């Protein structure tokens, strides 16, 4: 690591809490030990999104449309509970994977995405509505719900990671008006999915296996209903000799806790509220809830990434870290990439007035 960067890293750590207001990372971003010192660790090249949208722009609203737009969303997210913040990260994922990042996940009504089985525990809708209401007062008809979901996913990630994850969100998405419950099954990967299935389902959204593994780190915060990993179809709490089996200690604990499908348990048993790289340590120890998490150890390519993201940074002394685990920046990049998926423009979309319903043709 270059001396300059070392100084930067030390300075950064001395500055204390990182504010989520700054979009530049003040960490040096280098200096973590590679898994094998003789063989420097390199992230595999990320494939470009299949549908880059040059019309999405960082600072899209700042220029003149609504300079305070991102600030208003951030204020709404700051008031959210840690659980709602986790929900906001997942909401962005579910929005982008079904009909593209177009706020279709927010539409209310019979047979919409929200009513589908995987919605079970989606949360954070109220935070989006609160931000939208404030935006409509200050900038009527300007800021799309799809962009609010993208900004909120970033702000929630920043807050839950204590500022370690921070990035600029290219914006300019329009809201779609199609939301179908049955689309969720085809598009959202299931928790019992094996490595090939979840890799393929991400590939279908322009995201490669590395993106999938990096974004799965979202499971370092938030909760799951017991029914998502212990049901009659696939029960991860039962005795199981397979390589993807849940750590017996955790399985025994959950066997006691999970008295019903609707009981919620933390996704990360160790640091449930922090969005951090603990997830990858949990994967190494088989302390993860879903098969889709456990399978990340199953191939040499994914295992080497898990091992590298599981590592803690070097410490100069007990309190001064040098460098930084590479997962945080990788997560930021992957969130931006996921946010490119099938975005809509003004020809095929609109700026919704209420995020829960498509516009009445007469109101705009
Ligand atoms: C690899 C494919 C994935 C599968 C199979 C999967 C599956 C699940 C399941 C089953 C739950 C619990 C639902 C419940 O029972 O309440 C969950 C929660 C969650 N997921 Fe995923 N997920 C995947 C990818 C992602 C991605 C890409 C993100 C975001 C970057 C994400 C973020 C979250 C978060 C934050 C929660 C907790 C939500 C809350 O506490 O409200 N997941 N996921
Ligand atoms: C999820 O779907 C169920 C019906 O399957 C519905 O009762 C519930 O209100 C939906 N949840 C949300 C947050 O919309
Ligand atoms: C999904 O539902 C829509 C109506 O909500 C229907 O038109 C379509 O055929 C359904 N698709 C499948 C694969 O069931
Ligand atoms: C797991 O392995 C043990 C010992 O090798 C064996 O006794 C047991 O029947 C196996 N259980 C299952 C579910 O395969
Ligand atoms: C807990 O373990 C018992 C005994 O192995 C089993 O019958 C039960 O189904 C388990 N509970 C759950 C929620 O998996
Ligand atoms: C199970 O988890 C514990 C930590 O809780 C860990 O020490 C142990 O190595 C794990 N077992 C396996 C088989 O991964
Ligand atoms: C929106 O995208 C469609 C399809 O990509 C394109 O034909 C149309 O010209 C675009 N409209 C605007 C206003 O950019
Ligand atoms: C949905 O949007 C498309 C494209 O803007 C439009 O043709 C269609 O009429 C809209 N449908 C509804 C129900 O608003």
Short mmCIF file of C-alpha atoms and ligand atoms in Angstrom, two decimals:
data_model
loop_
_atom_site.label_atom_id
_atom_site.label_comp_id
_atom_site.label_asym_id
_atom_site.label_seq_id
_atom_site.Cartn_x
_atom_site.Cartn_y
_atom_site.Cartn_z
CA UNK A 1 0.00 0.00 0.00
CA UNK A 2 1.36 3.40 -0.96
CA UNK A 3 2.34 5.54 2.05
CA UNK A 4 -0.11 8.26 0.99
CA UNK A 5 -2.98 5.85 1.09
CA UNK A 6 -1.92 4.56 4.49
CA UNK A 7 -1.98 8.11 5.80
CA UNK A 8 -5.40 8.63 4.28
CA UNK A 9 -6.73 5.50 5.88
CA UNK A 10 -5.41 6.47 9.30
CA UNK A 11 -6.82 9.98 8.91
CA UNK A 12 -10.13 8.54 7.87
CA UNK A 13 -10.30 6.31 10.90
CA UNK A 14 -9.41 9.21 13.20
CA UNK A 15 -12.21 11.32 11.76
CA UNK A 16 -14.60 8.94 13.45
CA UNK A 17 -18.16 8.43 12.29
CA UNK A 18 -18.46 8.85 8.56
CA UNK A 19 -21.32 11.04 7.49
CA UNK A 20 -23.67 9.59 4.93
CA UNK A 21 -23.95 13.03 3.35
CA UNK A 22 -20.69 12.69 1.50
CA UNK A 23 -20.85 10.62 -1.59
CA UNK A 24 -17.11 10.09 -1.87
CA UNK A 25 -15.54 7.27 0.05
CA UNK A 26 -12.82 8.57 2.35
CA UNK A 27 -11.39 5.12 2.93
CA UNK A 28 -8.30 4.29 0.93
CA UNK A 29 -9.84 1.08 -0.30
CA UNK A 30 -6.58 -0.90 -0.37
CA UNK A 31 -4.48 -2.85 2.03
CA UNK A 32 -6.56 -5.89 2.90
CA UNK A 33 -4.51 -9.05 2.88
CA UNK A 34 -5.09 -11.27 -0.14
CA UNK A 35 -6.21 -14.83 0.64
CA UNK A 36 -2.87 -16.19 -0.56
CA UNK A 37 0.11 -13.80 -0.28
CA UNK A 38 1.81 -15.46 -3.27
CA UNK A 39 -1.24 -15.02 -5.39
CA UNK A 40 -2.68 -11.52 -5.16
CA UNK A 41 -6.44 -11.52 -4.91
CA UNK A 42 -8.25 -9.84 -7.78
CA UNK A 43 -11.94 -9.41 -8.25
CA UNK A 44 -13.01 -11.12 -11.46
CA UNK A 45 -13.89 -8.53 -14.10
CA UNK A 46 -17.49 -7.48 -13.72
CA UNK A 47 -19.53 -7.84 -16.86
CA UNK A 48 -21.10 -4.62 -18.08
CA UNK A 49 -24.85 -4.37 -17.62
CA UNK A 50 -26.61 -5.64 -20.72
CA UNK A 51 -28.69 -2.51 -20.91
CA UNK A 52 -26.61 0.46 -19.82
CA UNK A 53 -28.88 3.47 -19.62
CA UNK A 54 -26.84 6.53 -20.47
CA UNK A 55 -29.90 8.65 -19.71
CA UNK A 56 -29.63 7.93 -15.97
CA UNK A 57 -27.51 10.67 -14.40
CA UNK A 58 -25.92 11.32 -11.06
CA UNK A 59 -27.39 14.56 -9.74
CA UNK A 60 -30.35 14.31 -12.11
CA UNK A 61 -32.65 16.29 -9.81
CA UNK A 62 -29.94 18.50 -8.34
CA UNK A 63 -29.29 20.45 -11.54
CA UNK A 64 -32.53 22.40 -11.53
CA UNK A 65 -35.56 20.14 -11.25
CA UNK A 66 -35.53 19.68 -7.48
CA UNK A 67 -32.19 20.36 -5.80
CA UNK A 68 -33.38 19.14 -2.40
CA UNK A 69 -34.80 15.83 -3.70
CA UNK A 70 -32.10 13.48 -2.38
CA UNK A 71 -31.95 15.33 0.93
CA UNK A 72 -35.70 14.89 1.44
CA UNK A 73 -35.45 11.14 0.85
CA UNK A 74 -32.51 10.90 3.18
CA UNK A 75 -34.38 12.65 5.97
CA UNK A 76 -37.26 10.19 5.65
CA UNK A 77 -34.85 7.24 5.76
CA UNK A 78 -33.08 8.64 8.82
CA UNK A 79 -36.35 8.40 10.72
CA UNK A 80 -36.82 4.74 9.82
CA UNK A 81 -36.13 1.91 12.27
CA UNK A 82 -33.17 -0.38 11.52
CA UNK A 83 -35.67 -3.02 10.44
CA UNK A 84 -37.38 -0.65 8.01
CA UNK A 85 -33.98 0.28 6.63
CA UNK A 86 -33.27 -3.39 5.94
CA UNK A 87 -36.67 -3.52 4.29
CA UNK A 88 -35.76 -0.60 2.03
CA UNK A 89 -32.67 -2.41 0.75
CA UNK A 90 -34.76 -5.46 -0.07
CA UNK A 91 -37.49 -3.33 -1.63
CA UNK A 92 -35.00 -1.99 -4.17
CA UNK A 93 -33.93 -5.55 -5.05
CA UNK A 94 -37.50 -6.77 -5.44
CA UNK A 95 -38.43 -3.71 -7.48
CA UNK A 96 -35.54 -4.10 -9.93
CA UNK A 97 -35.98 -7.86 -10.40
CA UNK A 98 -39.66 -7.67 -11.29
CA UNK A 99 -40.55 -5.44 -14.30
CA UNK A 100 -37.31 -3.48 -13.88
CA UNK A 101 -36.54 -0.65 -11.43
CA UNK A 102 -39.83 1.16 -11.96
CA UNK A 103 -41.53 1.17 -8.54
CA UNK A 104 -43.93 -1.55 -9.68
CA UNK A 105 -43.33 -3.20 -6.30
CA UNK A 106 -45.12 -0.27 -4.65
CA UNK A 107 -48.40 -0.53 -6.55
CA UNK A 108 -51.37 -1.56 -4.46
CA UNK A 109 -54.34 -3.56 -5.59
CA UNK A 110 -55.48 -7.11 -6.26
CA UNK A 111 -52.87 -9.40 -7.86
CA UNK A 112 -50.04 -6.88 -7.73
CA UNK A 113 -46.45 -7.78 -6.81
CA UNK A 114 -47.12 -6.67 -3.24
CA UNK A 115 -49.77 -9.32 -2.79
CA UNK A 116 -47.59 -12.17 -4.03
CA UNK A 117 -46.19 -14.80 -1.73
CA UNK A 118 -42.63 -13.46 -1.61
CA UNK A 119 -43.98 -10.08 -0.40
CA UNK A 120 -44.69 -11.68 2.97
CA UNK A 121 -42.45 -9.39 4.89
CA UNK A 122 -41.61 -6.53 2.54
CA UNK A 123 -41.44 -3.37 4.58
CA UNK A 124 -40.43 0.26 4.26
CA UNK A 125 -43.42 1.26 2.10
CA UNK A 126 -44.39 3.89 4.67
CA UNK A 127 -40.95 5.51 4.43
CA UNK A 128 -41.23 5.77 0.64
CA UNK A 129 -44.72 7.27 0.95
CA UNK A 130 -43.49 9.77 3.52
CA UNK A 131 -40.63 10.87 1.27
CA UNK A 132 -43.00 11.07 -1.71
CA UNK A 133 -45.49 13.23 0.21
CA UNK A 134 -42.72 15.66 1.20
CA UNK A 135 -41.42 15.73 -2.37
CA UNK A 136 -44.85 16.44 -3.81
CA UNK A 137 -45.12 19.47 -1.54
CA UNK A 138 -41.77 20.86 -2.61
CA UNK A 139 -41.44 19.62 -6.19
CA UNK A 140 -44.80 18.50 -7.48
CA UNK A 141 -44.72 15.84 -10.17
CA UNK A 142 -40.93 15.82 -10.52
CA UNK A 143 -39.40 12.91 -8.60
CA UNK A 144 -40.30 9.35 -9.61
CA UNK A 145 -41.10 6.68 -7.07
CA UNK A 146 -38.56 4.44 -8.80
CA UNK A 147 -35.81 6.96 -8.02
CA UNK A 148 -37.06 7.34 -4.44
CA UNK A 149 -36.71 3.56 -4.00
CA UNK A 150 -33.17 3.71 -5.43
CA UNK A 151 -32.14 6.67 -3.24
CA UNK A 152 -33.71 5.08 -0.15
CA UNK A 153 -31.84 1.81 -0.78
CA UNK A 154 -28.60 3.78 -0.85
CA UNK A 155 -29.44 5.85 2.22
CA UNK A 156 -30.48 2.77 4.19
CA UNK A 157 -27.26 0.98 3.17
CA UNK A 158 -25.21 3.98 4.19
CA UNK A 159 -26.90 4.30 7.54
CA UNK A 160 -26.80 0.58 8.45
CA UNK A 161 -23.14 0.32 7.39
CA UNK A 162 -22.19 3.36 9.48
CA UNK A 163 -21.19 5.26 6.35
CA UNK A 164 -18.96 2.53 4.94
CA UNK A 165 -21.30 2.00 2.01
CA UNK A 166 -21.98 5.24 0.22
CA UNK A 167 -22.41 5.91 -3.44
CA UNK A 168 -23.99 8.22 -5.94
CA UNK A 169 -27.21 7.03 -7.48
CA UNK A 170 -27.71 7.70 -11.19
CA UNK A 171 -31.33 8.83 -11.51
CA UNK A 172 -33.99 9.72 -14.03
CA UNK A 173 -36.15 6.59 -13.86
CA UNK A 174 -39.84 6.76 -14.68
CA UNK A 175 -42.52 4.77 -12.92
CA UNK A 176 -44.15 1.81 -14.60
CA UNK A 177 -47.79 0.94 -14.39
CA UNK A 178 -47.67 -2.83 -14.59
CA UNK A 179 -47.47 -4.94 -11.45
CA UNK A 180 -48.46 -8.60 -11.54
CA UNK A 181 -48.34 -10.99 -8.63
CA UNK A 182 -47.39 -13.96 -10.77
CA UNK A 183 -44.30 -12.16 -12.14
CA UNK A 184 -42.61 -12.45 -8.77
CA UNK A 185 -42.28 -16.24 -8.92
CA UNK A 186 -40.55 -16.18 -12.27
CA UNK A 187 -38.16 -13.41 -11.39
CA UNK A 188 -37.23 -13.55 -7.72
CA UNK A 189 -34.76 -16.26 -6.73
CA UNK A 190 -36.09 -18.63 -4.06
CA UNK A 191 -34.24 -19.20 -0.77
CA UNK A 192 -33.91 -22.92 -1.53
CA UNK A 193 -32.21 -22.18 -4.86
CA UNK A 194 -28.92 -23.86 -5.66
CA UNK A 195 -25.87 -22.04 -7.01
CA UNK A 196 -26.80 -22.56 -10.65
CA UNK A 197 -30.35 -21.38 -10.21
CA UNK A 198 -29.56 -18.19 -8.32
CA UNK A 199 -26.63 -17.43 -10.65
CA UNK A 200 -28.91 -17.86 -13.67
CA UNK A 201 -31.66 -15.73 -12.15
CA UNK A 202 -29.22 -12.88 -11.56
CA UNK A 203 -27.75 -13.31 -15.05
CA UNK A 204 -31.26 -12.81 -16.38
CA UNK A 205 -31.09 -9.31 -14.85
CA UNK A 206 -27.70 -8.39 -16.27
CA UNK A 207 -25.89 -9.29 -13.04
CA UNK A 208 -23.03 -11.78 -12.99
CA UNK A 209 -22.18 -14.34 -10.32
CA UNK A 210 -19.88 -11.92 -8.50
CA UNK A 211 -22.66 -9.32 -8.37
CA UNK A 212 -24.97 -12.01 -7.00
CA UNK A 213 -22.50 -12.98 -4.30
CA UNK A 214 -21.80 -9.36 -3.39
CA UNK A 215 -25.49 -8.43 -3.23
CA UNK A 216 -26.28 -11.51 -1.13
CA UNK A 217 -24.30 -9.67 1.55
CA UNK A 218 -27.55 -7.75 2.04
CA UNK A 219 -28.37 -10.72 4.23
CA UNK A 220 -26.09 -9.32 6.91
CA UNK A 221 -29.05 -7.34 8.24
CA UNK A 222 -32.79 -7.67 8.62
CA UNK A 223 -34.95 -10.64 9.38
CA UNK A 224 -36.64 -13.69 7.95
CA UNK A 225 -39.76 -15.56 8.78
CA UNK A 226 -39.03 -19.14 9.87
CA UNK A 227 -41.24 -20.33 7.03
CA UNK A 228 -38.66 -19.11 4.52
CA UNK A 229 -36.10 -21.72 5.58
CA UNK A 230 -38.06 -24.29 7.56
CA UNK A 231 -41.10 -25.52 5.70
CA UNK A 232 -42.38 -28.83 4.51
CA UNK A 233 -40.72 -28.34 1.13
CA UNK A 234 -37.28 -27.60 2.50
CA UNK A 235 -36.49 -27.67 6.19
CA UNK A 236 -33.00 -26.43 7.00
CA UNK A 237 -33.46 -27.19 10.69
CA UNK A 238 -33.64 -30.93 10.20
CA UNK A 239 -30.60 -33.17 10.50
CA UNK A 240 -28.78 -32.98 7.20
CA UNK A 241 -25.37 -34.31 6.23
CA UNK A 242 -25.06 -32.33 3.02
CA UNK A 243 -22.34 -29.74 2.50
CA UNK A 244 -24.86 -26.90 2.54
CA UNK A 245 -26.46 -27.90 5.86
CA UNK A 246 -27.00 -25.25 8.50
CA UNK A 247 -24.55 -25.14 11.40
CA UNK A 248 -26.02 -27.56 13.94
CA UNK A 249 -25.71 -25.12 16.85
CA UNK A 250 -27.72 -22.47 15.02
CA UNK A 251 -30.20 -25.03 13.69
CA UNK A 252 -30.85 -26.32 17.22
CA UNK A 253 -31.39 -22.79 18.52
CA UNK A 254 -33.76 -21.96 15.67
CA UNK A 255 -35.57 -25.22 16.17
CA UNK A 256 -36.56 -23.88 19.58
CA UNK A 257 -37.30 -20.33 18.40
CA UNK A 258 -39.25 -21.25 15.30
CA UNK A 259 -42.60 -22.18 16.79
CA UNK A 260 -44.44 -20.90 13.69
CA UNK A 261 -43.67 -19.92 10.09
CA UNK A 262 -44.44 -16.31 10.94
CA UNK A 263 -41.87 -16.03 13.75
CA UNK A 264 -39.09 -13.70 12.60
CA UNK A 265 -35.41 -14.30 13.31
CA UNK A 266 -32.35 -12.22 12.39
CA UNK A 267 -30.61 -13.05 9.10
CA UNK A 268 -27.26 -12.34 10.74
CA UNK A 269 -27.15 -14.00 14.15
CA UNK A 270 -24.04 -12.05 15.15
CA UNK A 271 -24.52 -8.40 14.11
CA UNK A 272 -28.21 -8.28 13.16
CA UNK A 273 -28.52 -4.52 12.69
CA UNK A 274 -25.27 -3.74 10.87
CA UNK A 275 -24.90 -4.00 7.12
CA UNK A 276 -21.39 -5.43 7.24
CA UNK A 277 -19.10 -8.20 6.01
CA UNK A 278 -20.05 -10.48 8.91
CA UNK A 279 -22.36 -12.23 6.44
CA UNK A 280 -19.35 -13.83 4.72
CA UNK A 281 -18.02 -15.16 8.03
CA UNK A 282 -21.45 -16.61 8.64
CA UNK A 283 -21.35 -18.29 5.23
CA UNK A 284 -17.95 -19.81 6.07
CA UNK A 285 -19.35 -21.19 9.34
CA UNK A 286 -22.61 -22.38 7.77
CA UNK A 287 -24.43 -19.96 10.04
CA UNK A 288 -26.80 -18.76 7.32
CA UNK A 289 -30.52 -19.27 7.02
CA UNK A 290 -31.00 -20.01 3.33
CA UNK A 291 -29.67 -22.64 0.96
CA UNK A 292 -29.05 -19.73 -1.45
CA UNK A 293 -26.57 -18.31 1.10
CA UNK A 294 -24.94 -21.64 1.93
CA UNK A 295 -24.27 -22.54 -1.72
CA UNK A 296 -21.82 -19.64 -2.05
CA UNK A 297 -19.20 -21.99 -0.58
CA UNK A 298 -19.92 -24.66 -3.16
CA UNK A 299 -17.70 -23.59 -6.06
CA UNK A 300 -14.01 -22.60 -5.99
CA UNK A 301 -14.84 -19.28 -7.71
CA UNK A 302 -17.44 -18.26 -5.18
CA UNK A 303 -15.55 -19.64 -2.18
CA UNK A 304 -12.48 -17.49 -2.88
CA UNK A 305 -14.72 -14.41 -2.88
CA UNK A 306 -16.46 -15.46 0.32
CA UNK A 307 -13.06 -15.95 1.98
CA UNK A 308 -11.80 -12.57 0.85
CA UNK A 309 -14.93 -10.71 1.96
CA UNK A 310 -14.87 -12.53 5.31
CA UNK A 311 -11.49 -11.08 6.22
CA UNK A 312 -11.13 -8.23 8.67
CA UNK A 313 -8.83 -5.35 7.76
CA UNK A 314 -5.31 -5.08 9.13
CA UNK A 315 -5.08 -3.15 12.34
CA UNK A 316 -2.22 -0.75 13.07
CA UNK A 317 -3.11 -0.88 16.73
CA UNK A 318 -6.21 -2.18 18.44
CA UNK A 319 -8.31 0.65 17.10
CA UNK A 320 -6.74 1.98 13.91
CA UNK A 321 -7.66 -0.08 10.86
CA UNK A 322 -5.55 0.15 7.73
CA UNK A 323 -7.39 -0.32 4.53
CA UNK A 324 -10.74 -1.81 4.26
CA UNK A 325 -12.57 -4.96 3.41
CA UNK A 326 -13.35 -4.85 -0.33
CA UNK A 327 -16.98 -5.90 0.09
CA UNK A 328 -18.28 -2.44 1.01
CA UNK A 329 -17.25 -0.81 -2.26
CA UNK A 330 -18.23 -3.90 -4.23
CA UNK A 331 -21.72 -3.74 -2.70
CA UNK A 332 -22.05 -0.06 -3.65
CA UNK A 333 -21.05 -0.80 -7.26
CA UNK A 334 -23.39 -3.77 -7.51
CA UNK A 335 -26.34 -1.74 -6.17
CA UNK A 336 -25.73 0.86 -8.89
CA UNK A 337 -25.55 -1.89 -11.50
CA UNK A 338 -28.75 -3.53 -10.25
CA UNK A 339 -30.40 -0.11 -10.49
CA UNK A 340 -29.87 -0.02 -14.26
CA UNK A 341 -32.15 -2.94 -14.92
CA UNK A 342 -34.95 -2.18 -17.38
CA UNK A 343 -35.44 1.39 -16.33
CA UNK A 344 -38.24 3.27 -18.05
CA UNK A 345 -38.23 6.66 -19.69
CA UNK A 346 -41.01 9.18 -20.25
CA UNK A 347 -42.27 7.31 -23.31
CA UNK A 348 -43.11 4.15 -21.40
CA UNK A 349 -43.44 5.48 -17.87
CA UNK A 350 -44.74 8.34 -15.78
CA UNK A 351 -44.00 10.26 -12.57
CA UNK A 352 -46.53 8.86 -10.14
CA UNK A 353 -48.40 11.20 -7.84
CA UNK A 354 -48.85 8.54 -5.16
CA UNK A 355 -46.39 5.68 -5.11
CA UNK A 356 -49.14 3.16 -4.41
CA UNK A 357 -51.16 3.82 -7.57
CA UNK A 358 -50.76 4.74 -11.22
CA UNK A 359 -51.87 8.24 -12.10
CA UNK A 360 -55.41 9.02 -12.90
CA UNK A 361 -55.09 10.15 -16.50
CA UNK A 362 -56.64 13.52 -15.66
CA UNK A 363 -54.46 14.58 -12.75
CA UNK A 364 -51.26 15.29 -14.64
C1 LIG B 1 -29.67 -14.58 -3.80
C2 LIG B 1 -30.94 -14.44 -3.89
C3 LIG B 1 -31.79 -14.03 -2.72
C4 LIG B 1 -32.68 -14.80 -2.06
C5 LIG B 1 -33.01 -16.25 -2.36
C6 LIG B 1 -33.24 -14.01 -1.00
C7 LIG B 1 -34.20 -14.45 -0.11
C8 LIG B 1 -34.64 -13.74 0.99
C9 LIG B 1 -35.61 -14.21 1.93
C10 LIG B 1 -36.35 -15.55 1.83
C11 LIG B 1 -35.74 -13.28 2.89
C12 LIG B 1 -36.63 -13.34 4.11
C13 LIG B 1 -38.06 -13.11 3.74
C14 LIG B 1 -38.95 -13.36 4.93
O1 LIG B 1 -39.15 -14.50 5.28
O2 LIG B 1 -39.38 -12.38 5.55
C15 LIG B 1 -34.84 -12.20 2.57
C16 LIG B 1 -34.67 -11.06 3.33
C17 LIG B 1 -33.85 -10.02 2.99
N1 LIG B 1 -33.14 -9.89 1.82
FE1 LIG B 1 -32.88 -11.34 0.42
N2 LIG B 1 -32.69 -12.76 -1.03
C18 LIG B 1 -31.80 -12.72 -2.07
C19 LIG B 1 -31.06 -11.62 -2.46
C20 LIG B 1 -31.08 -10.41 -1.83
C21 LIG B 1 -30.49 -9.20 -2.36
C22 LIG B 1 -29.82 -9.08 -3.71
C23 LIG B 1 -30.68 -8.23 -1.44
C24 LIG B 1 -30.29 -6.79 -1.48
C25 LIG B 1 -29.14 -6.35 -1.90
C26 LIG B 1 -31.39 -8.82 -0.32
C27 LIG B 1 -31.71 -8.18 0.83
C28 LIG B 1 -32.49 -8.70 1.84
C29 LIG B 1 -32.75 -8.01 3.10
C30 LIG B 1 -32.17 -6.68 3.55
C31 LIG B 1 -33.63 -8.83 3.81
C32 LIG B 1 -34.25 -8.52 5.18
C33 LIG B 1 -35.50 -7.69 4.96
C34 LIG B 1 -36.17 -7.21 6.23
O3 LIG B 1 -35.63 -7.38 7.31
O4 LIG B 1 -37.28 -6.67 6.11
N3 LIG B 1 -31.63 -10.14 -0.62
N4 LIG B 1 -34.19 -12.50 1.39
C1 LIG B 2 -48.84 -9.35 0.90
O1 LIG B 2 -49.81 -10.19 0.32
C2 LIG B 2 -50.86 -10.53 1.17
C3 LIG B 2 -51.80 -11.44 0.41
O2 LIG B 2 -51.09 -12.54 -0.08
C4 LIG B 2 -51.60 -9.28 1.65
O3 LIG B 2 -52.60 -9.63 2.57
C5 LIG B 2 -50.60 -8.33 2.30
O4 LIG B 2 -51.24 -7.13 2.64
C6 LIG B 2 -49.45 -8.04 1.37
N1 LIG B 2 -48.45 -7.24 2.05
C7 LIG B 2 -48.17 -5.99 1.69
C8 LIG B 2 -47.08 -5.34 2.47
O5 LIG B 2 -48.71 -5.43 0.77
C1 LIG B 3 -50.10 -13.52 -14.88
O1 LIG B 3 -51.24 -12.75 -14.53
C2 LIG B 3 -51.74 -11.96 -15.59
C3 LIG B 3 -52.94 -11.19 -15.07
O2 LIG B 3 -52.69 -10.65 -13.81
C4 LIG B 3 -52.14 -12.84 -16.76
O3 LIG B 3 -52.55 -12.03 -17.84
C5 LIG B 3 -50.95 -13.70 -17.19
O4 LIG B 3 -51.34 -14.61 -18.17
C6 LIG B 3 -50.41 -14.48 -16.00
N1 LIG B 3 -49.20 -15.18 -16.43
C7 LIG B 3 -48.94 -16.42 -16.06
C8 LIG B 3 -47.64 -16.99 -16.54
O5 LIG B 3 -49.67 -17.05 -15.33
C1 LIG B 4 -25.69 -38.58 8.64
O1 LIG B 4 -24.49 -39.27 8.89
C2 LIG B 4 -24.55 -40.10 10.05
C3 LIG B 4 -23.15 -40.67 10.33
O2 LIG B 4 -22.36 -40.65 9.19
C4 LIG B 4 -25.58 -41.20 9.83
O3 LIG B 4 -25.68 -42.03 10.96
C5 LIG B 4 -26.93 -40.55 9.57
O4 LIG B 4 -27.91 -41.51 9.25
C6 LIG B 4 -26.85 -39.54 8.43
N1 LIG B 4 -28.09 -38.78 8.38
C7 LIG B 4 -28.72 -38.48 7.25
C8 LIG B 4 -29.99 -37.68 7.38
O5 LIG B 4 -28.29 -38.80 6.13
C1 LIG B 5 -37.25 -29.48 15.65
O1 LIG B 5 -36.69 -30.74 15.83
C2 LIG B 5 -37.65 -31.78 15.97
C3 LIG B 5 -36.92 -33.06 16.27
O2 LIG B 5 -35.88 -33.28 15.35
C4 LIG B 5 -38.45 -31.88 14.68
O3 LIG B 5 -39.44 -32.88 14.79
C5 LIG B 5 -39.11 -30.54 14.40
O4 LIG B 5 -39.76 -30.59 13.16
C6 LIG B 5 -38.08 -29.46 14.40
N1 LIG B 5 -38.73 -28.16 14.29
C7 LIG B 5 -38.62 -27.41 13.21
C8 LIG B 5 -39.30 -26.07 13.28
O5 LIG B 5 -37.96 -27.73 12.25
C1 LIG B 6 -20.55 -23.53 13.61
O1 LIG B 6 -20.49 -22.22 14.16
C2 LIG B 6 -19.45 -22.00 15.09
C3 LIG B 6 -19.57 -20.58 15.59
O2 LIG B 6 -20.85 -20.34 16.11
C4 LIG B 6 -18.10 -22.25 14.46
O3 LIG B 6 -17.09 -22.10 15.41
C5 LIG B 6 -18.08 -23.64 13.85
O4 LIG B 6 -16.86 -23.80 13.16
C6 LIG B 6 -19.23 -23.81 12.89
N1 LIG B 6 -19.26 -25.17 12.37
C7 LIG B 6 -19.13 -25.45 11.07
C8 LIG B 6 -19.21 -26.89 10.71
O5 LIG B 6 -18.98 -24.61 10.21
C1 LIG B 7 -37.64 5.79 -24.44
O1 LIG B 7 -37.11 4.53 -24.76
C2 LIG B 7 -37.67 3.98 -25.94
C3 LIG B 7 -37.19 2.56 -26.08
O2 LIG B 7 -35.89 2.40 -25.66
C4 LIG B 7 -37.29 4.88 -27.12
O3 LIG B 7 -37.82 4.38 -28.32
C5 LIG B 7 -37.81 6.30 -26.87
O4 LIG B 7 -37.37 7.16 -27.88
C6 LIG B 7 -37.33 6.82 -25.53
N1 LIG B 7 -37.99 8.07 -25.24
C7 LIG B 7 -37.35 9.14 -24.79
C8 LIG B 7 -38.19 10.34 -24.48
O5 LIG B 7 -36.14 9.18 -24.62
C1 LIG B 8 -49.47 2.48 -18.71
O1 LIG B 8 -48.46 3.17 -19.42
C2 LIG B 8 -48.51 3.01 -20.81
C3 LIG B 8 -47.32 3.72 -21.40
O2 LIG B 8 -47.19 4.99 -20.86
C4 LIG B 8 -49.85 3.49 -21.35
O3 LIG B 8 -49.93 3.20 -22.71
C5 LIG B 8 -51.00 2.82 -20.61
O4 LIG B 8 -52.23 3.41 -21.00
C6 LIG B 8 -50.82 2.96 -19.13
N1 LIG B 8 -51.87 2.19 -18.43
C7 LIG B 8 -52.55 2.66 -17.39
C8 LIG B 8 -53.55 1.74 -16.76
O5 LIG B 8 -52.37 3.76 -16.94
#
